């Protein structure tokens, strides 16, 4: 009986929150099943409704390929096609939002708010002026890299299959530095998830606006190259940025310790809040891109994250910041560029 009451109370709290998941991939090729829902998707409209998720950043993920003219063009072509699909989700129950005001308005109207994003600067195909086109599609953040170095920057995980050494640029390339300046001007957040530490530290110093890590975890708790160490977290704090702890099991705990749970995710949130302040941390799933943990296997189970955060010692007043408020603050700051 006590557990039932606790669950109902958590459900009530969760429903009052503006819940935002800052990183979700879209399946590709598109199957046109977002509205109706599909067992093959972790995120679709029915699951978002069931899990009380009100806003999502949907990412056009571009896999890293060799840095050659043909593959660069293929990356750009795929990017445009994916963003057209994301923008095409707009309808009676979904709003595609390119600013925080329209996102909040959509949530007030009980519409799911979708924010377009791009994962991997390879999407530009090496052409800086294509950032303007991304802005026209409503893109609000772009990761500088994915796995594998690209024209903009070094990645946290080099890909030997693409001929990668440990480093290609020593962090940012000259094109990457120009890209950050243009992203600042266009209001596109610089996302350093997947970036090498050298890239991240240089990006923080260079960017005129706070940066984000849309789907990363804490290296002190799980020694994975995709995670941020304490020095990186402090730089994030000092420049007003935010890290969105993500539901990727291998980022949350070593594989040898078994599958991660929502409590492991909440533990990473707790670590960041204790070290650099609750203003600099949020949550993301990386659903349909590899994210899945016990207790948060798809968008329909999002209530479980709220329960885990409460078990980790966060109060009801802390939850709005973690569940989207911090990310929206940084997003809004970029709009004033």
XYZ file of C-alpha atoms in Angstrom:
337
model
C 0.000 0.000 0.000
C 2.816 2.416 0.892
C 4.564 1.738 -2.444
C 1.288 2.417 -4.305
C 0.877 5.780 -2.557
C 4.520 6.688 -3.285
C 4.084 5.806 -6.971
C 0.909 7.892 -7.254
C 2.633 10.858 -5.596
C 5.575 10.521 -7.986
C 3.180 10.379 -10.934
C 1.536 13.601 -9.790
C 4.921 15.306 -9.446
C 6.050 14.040 -12.845
C 2.912 15.305 -14.570
C 3.511 18.828 -13.263
C 7.032 18.993 -14.702
C 8.098 20.351 -18.064
C 9.964 17.161 -18.904
C 12.523 17.446 -21.703
C 14.718 14.684 -23.104
C 17.661 16.410 -24.759
C 18.836 13.636 -27.086
C 16.841 11.104 -29.092
C 17.836 9.708 -32.482
C 15.274 9.199 -35.208
C 15.193 5.788 -36.902
C 16.546 5.863 -40.435
C 15.329 5.303 -43.068
C 12.110 6.847 -41.843
C 9.239 4.398 -41.333
C 6.449 6.974 -40.930
C 5.309 5.369 -37.681
C 5.976 8.162 -35.168
C 2.327 9.181 -34.744
C 0.799 5.708 -34.703
C 3.623 4.147 -32.691
C 5.637 1.004 -33.211
C 7.096 -1.737 -31.031
C 10.351 -1.218 -32.936
C 10.719 2.365 -31.688
C 11.715 3.493 -28.217
C 10.210 6.917 -28.868
C 6.945 7.639 -30.634
C 3.892 9.739 -29.863
C 1.983 7.080 -27.846
C 5.046 6.310 -25.698
C 5.740 10.017 -25.105
C 2.165 10.500 -23.925
C 2.257 7.414 -21.701
C 5.561 8.441 -20.118
C 4.637 12.080 -19.596
C 7.513 13.368 -21.747
C 6.504 16.798 -22.996
C 9.501 17.973 -25.036
C 12.194 16.132 -26.973
C 15.253 17.012 -29.015
C 15.184 14.776 -32.084
C 18.568 14.386 -33.694
C 19.538 13.771 -37.275
C 22.418 11.363 -36.661
C 25.078 11.296 -39.369
C 27.561 8.401 -39.161
C 31.191 9.323 -39.639
C 32.679 8.353 -43.003
C 35.959 9.096 -44.730
C 36.751 12.734 -45.375
C 36.333 12.629 -49.120
C 34.205 14.785 -51.491
C 31.622 12.071 -52.252
C 31.093 11.008 -48.626
C 30.915 14.619 -47.465
C 28.104 15.258 -49.940
C 26.309 12.094 -48.885
C 26.447 13.300 -45.269
C 24.917 16.644 -46.219
C 22.195 15.028 -48.326
C 21.251 12.686 -45.486
C 21.185 15.559 -43.007
C 18.674 17.504 -45.067
C 16.476 14.458 -45.584
C 16.425 13.676 -41.871
C 15.635 17.248 -40.877
C 12.779 17.318 -43.362
C 11.348 14.244 -41.621
C 11.716 15.857 -38.194
C 10.049 19.062 -39.368
C 7.344 16.998 -41.037
C 6.181 15.674 -37.640
C 4.360 18.964 -36.991
C 0.621 18.483 -36.799
C -2.380 18.632 -34.503
C -0.566 17.149 -31.509
C 3.086 17.971 -32.243
C 4.827 21.338 -32.543
C 8.299 21.635 -34.033
C 9.955 24.396 -32.017
C 13.055 26.455 -32.729
C 12.961 28.632 -29.593
C 12.110 28.305 -25.934
C 9.022 30.526 -26.126
C 7.340 28.337 -28.744
C 8.368 25.212 -26.820
C 6.777 26.435 -23.613
C 3.660 27.490 -25.499
C 3.390 24.059 -27.096
C 3.633 22.350 -23.709
C 0.966 24.660 -22.273
C -1.296 23.604 -25.147
C -0.581 19.942 -24.318
C 1.238 19.410 -27.591
C 4.503 17.482 -27.745
C 7.339 19.918 -28.443
C 10.010 18.697 -30.865
C 13.344 20.507 -31.174
C 15.485 19.598 -34.230
C 19.152 18.804 -33.628
C 22.102 17.366 -35.540
C 24.519 14.740 -34.279
C 27.935 15.019 -35.918
C 29.457 18.081 -37.559
C 30.274 15.800 -40.494
C 26.720 16.736 -41.481
C 28.065 19.983 -42.934
C 30.050 18.119 -45.538
C 32.941 20.475 -44.854
C 30.971 23.582 -45.918
C 30.570 26.219 -43.202
C 27.757 28.140 -44.900
C 25.533 25.097 -44.496
C 25.114 26.091 -40.850
C 22.756 28.799 -42.064
C 20.653 26.125 -43.735
C 20.595 24.112 -40.509
C 19.355 27.183 -38.662
C 16.597 27.544 -41.254
C 15.552 23.956 -40.461
C 15.228 25.021 -36.805
C 18.302 23.148 -35.562
C 19.153 24.229 -32.015
C 22.291 22.207 -31.332
C 24.912 20.251 -33.209
C 27.512 17.890 -31.796
C 30.910 18.792 -33.160
C 31.732 15.118 -33.751
C 30.470 11.581 -33.417
C 32.837 8.622 -33.132
C 35.713 9.330 -35.513
C 37.479 12.586 -36.317
C 35.890 14.918 -38.866
C 36.653 18.200 -40.606
C 35.756 20.221 -37.497
C 37.385 18.435 -34.600
C 38.855 15.385 -32.907
C 36.474 12.847 -31.425
C 36.675 11.116 -28.061
C 36.726 7.790 -29.870
C 38.966 7.616 -32.975
C 38.023 5.078 -35.637
C 41.024 3.129 -36.961
C 38.804 1.738 -39.722
C 38.669 5.284 -41.108
C 42.410 5.721 -40.748
C 42.143 7.716 -37.513
C 45.166 8.183 -35.286
C 44.663 9.353 -31.710
C 44.350 12.947 -32.966
C 43.872 14.682 -36.303
C 43.696 18.378 -35.357
C 44.902 18.535 -31.760
C 41.328 19.428 -30.805
C 39.508 21.885 -33.045
C 40.507 22.498 -36.644
C 40.526 26.024 -38.063
C 37.185 25.185 -39.718
C 35.877 23.988 -36.358
C 36.814 27.290 -34.743
C 34.996 29.166 -37.488
C 32.006 26.857 -37.070
C 31.719 27.668 -33.364
C 31.689 31.393 -34.072
C 28.986 30.921 -36.709
C 26.953 28.646 -34.449
C 27.080 31.298 -31.724
C 25.796 33.890 -34.185
C 22.977 31.640 -35.399
C 21.853 30.491 -31.945
C 22.923 26.877 -32.522
C 24.288 25.419 -29.302
C 27.744 23.867 -29.406
C 27.352 20.275 -28.214
C 30.532 18.535 -27.059
C 29.148 15.030 -26.497
C 31.401 12.651 -28.464
C 34.209 15.252 -28.608
C 37.758 14.625 -27.413
C 38.747 16.396 -24.208
C 41.068 18.686 -26.205
C 38.149 19.610 -28.445
C 35.843 20.210 -25.495
C 38.257 22.408 -23.563
C 39.061 24.507 -26.624
C 35.369 24.834 -27.499
C 34.522 26.059 -24.002
C 37.240 28.706 -24.202
C 36.230 29.798 -27.693
C 32.437 29.810 -27.526
C 30.782 33.096 -26.648
C 27.783 31.169 -25.337
C 27.501 28.288 -22.853
C 27.990 24.853 -24.346
C 26.137 21.600 -23.687
C 26.892 17.918 -23.494
C 23.525 16.637 -24.681
C 24.180 12.981 -23.827
C 27.217 12.211 -21.676
C 28.026 10.889 -18.198
C 30.645 11.252 -15.431
C 34.115 9.807 -15.906
C 34.845 9.629 -12.157
C 31.998 7.108 -11.849
C 32.605 5.241 -15.090
C 35.943 5.486 -16.880
C 34.690 5.698 -20.455
C 36.216 8.046 -23.064
C 32.770 9.464 -23.835
C 32.365 10.756 -20.290
C 33.495 14.091 -18.812
C 36.124 14.209 -16.071
C 36.078 16.594 -13.123
C 38.245 19.181 -14.883
C 35.784 19.283 -17.769
C 32.846 19.540 -15.377
C 34.440 22.512 -13.629
C 34.988 24.283 -16.961
C 31.363 23.575 -17.835
C 30.299 25.145 -14.545
C 32.547 28.175 -14.946
C 31.099 28.938 -18.363
C 27.448 28.292 -17.501
C 27.018 25.058 -19.465
C 25.102 21.868 -18.739
C 25.700 18.125 -18.982
C 22.712 15.908 -19.712
C 23.304 12.529 -18.075
C 22.270 9.841 -20.531
C 20.731 6.385 -20.313
C 23.608 4.547 -21.984
C 24.506 1.598 -19.775
C 28.207 1.484 -20.677
C 28.578 5.194 -19.830
C 26.919 4.756 -16.445
C 28.791 1.724 -15.114
C 31.470 -0.699 -16.310
C 30.077 -3.534 -18.398
C 31.579 -6.013 -15.929
C 29.187 -4.708 -13.262
C 26.083 -5.548 -15.253
C 23.365 -3.464 -16.815
C 22.828 0.052 -15.488
C 19.572 1.148 -13.895
C 17.717 4.417 -13.390
C 19.375 4.582 -9.972
C 22.803 4.587 -11.636
C 21.643 7.445 -13.845
C 20.378 9.344 -10.800
C 23.731 8.686 -9.136
C 25.557 10.463 -11.968
C 23.110 13.375 -11.686
C 23.780 13.466 -7.938
C 27.546 13.528 -8.507
C 27.339 16.486 -10.898
C 24.946 18.401 -8.663
C 27.233 17.905 -5.656
C 30.424 18.838 -7.536
C 29.396 21.773 -9.723
C 25.824 22.622 -8.748
C 22.347 21.521 -9.701
C 22.129 24.301 -12.320
C 24.476 22.386 -14.596
C 22.883 18.960 -14.946
C 19.946 17.341 -16.706
C 18.888 14.017 -18.221
C 18.649 12.457 -21.659
C 17.932 8.998 -23.010
C 19.766 8.520 -26.331
C 16.775 6.368 -27.245
C 16.736 4.866 -30.726
C 20.482 5.486 -30.706
C 21.594 2.833 -28.227
C 20.273 4.223 -24.943
C 18.410 1.791 -22.705
C 18.710 0.993 -19.011
C 16.669 -0.949 -16.492
C 13.746 1.216 -15.481
C 13.998 3.451 -18.551
C 13.803 1.187 -21.574
C 11.664 3.529 -23.660
C 9.860 6.860 -23.413
C 6.816 5.243 -21.793
C 8.910 4.500 -18.667
C 10.021 8.092 -18.068
C 8.191 8.250 -14.727
C 10.873 5.908 -13.406
C 13.521 8.596 -13.795
C 11.594 10.918 -11.512
C 11.267 8.146 -8.931
C 15.015 7.471 -9.090
C 15.873 11.163 -8.681
C 13.693 11.320 -5.568
C 15.390 8.203 -4.189
C 18.753 9.890 -4.831
C 17.772 12.642 -2.419
C 16.552 15.336 -4.772
C 13.523 17.293 -3.631
C 10.465 18.120 -5.659
C 11.794 21.666 -6.095
C 14.982 20.306 -7.690
C 13.235 18.330 -10.408
C 12.187 21.150 -12.792
C 15.825 22.170 -13.256
C 17.026 18.604 -13.876
C 14.133 17.586 -16.103
C 14.614 20.389 -18.611
C 14.930 23.756 -16.908
C 18.715 23.886 -17.074
C 18.842 22.860 -20.717
C 16.161 25.411 -21.608
C 18.091 28.136 -19.770
C 21.171 27.525 -21.899
C 19.045 27.219 -25.020
C 17.417 30.565 -24.267
C 20.796 32.188 -23.659
C 21.865 31.121 -27.138
C 18.808 32.861 -28.587
C 20.117 36.232 -27.452
C 23.287 35.862 -29.541
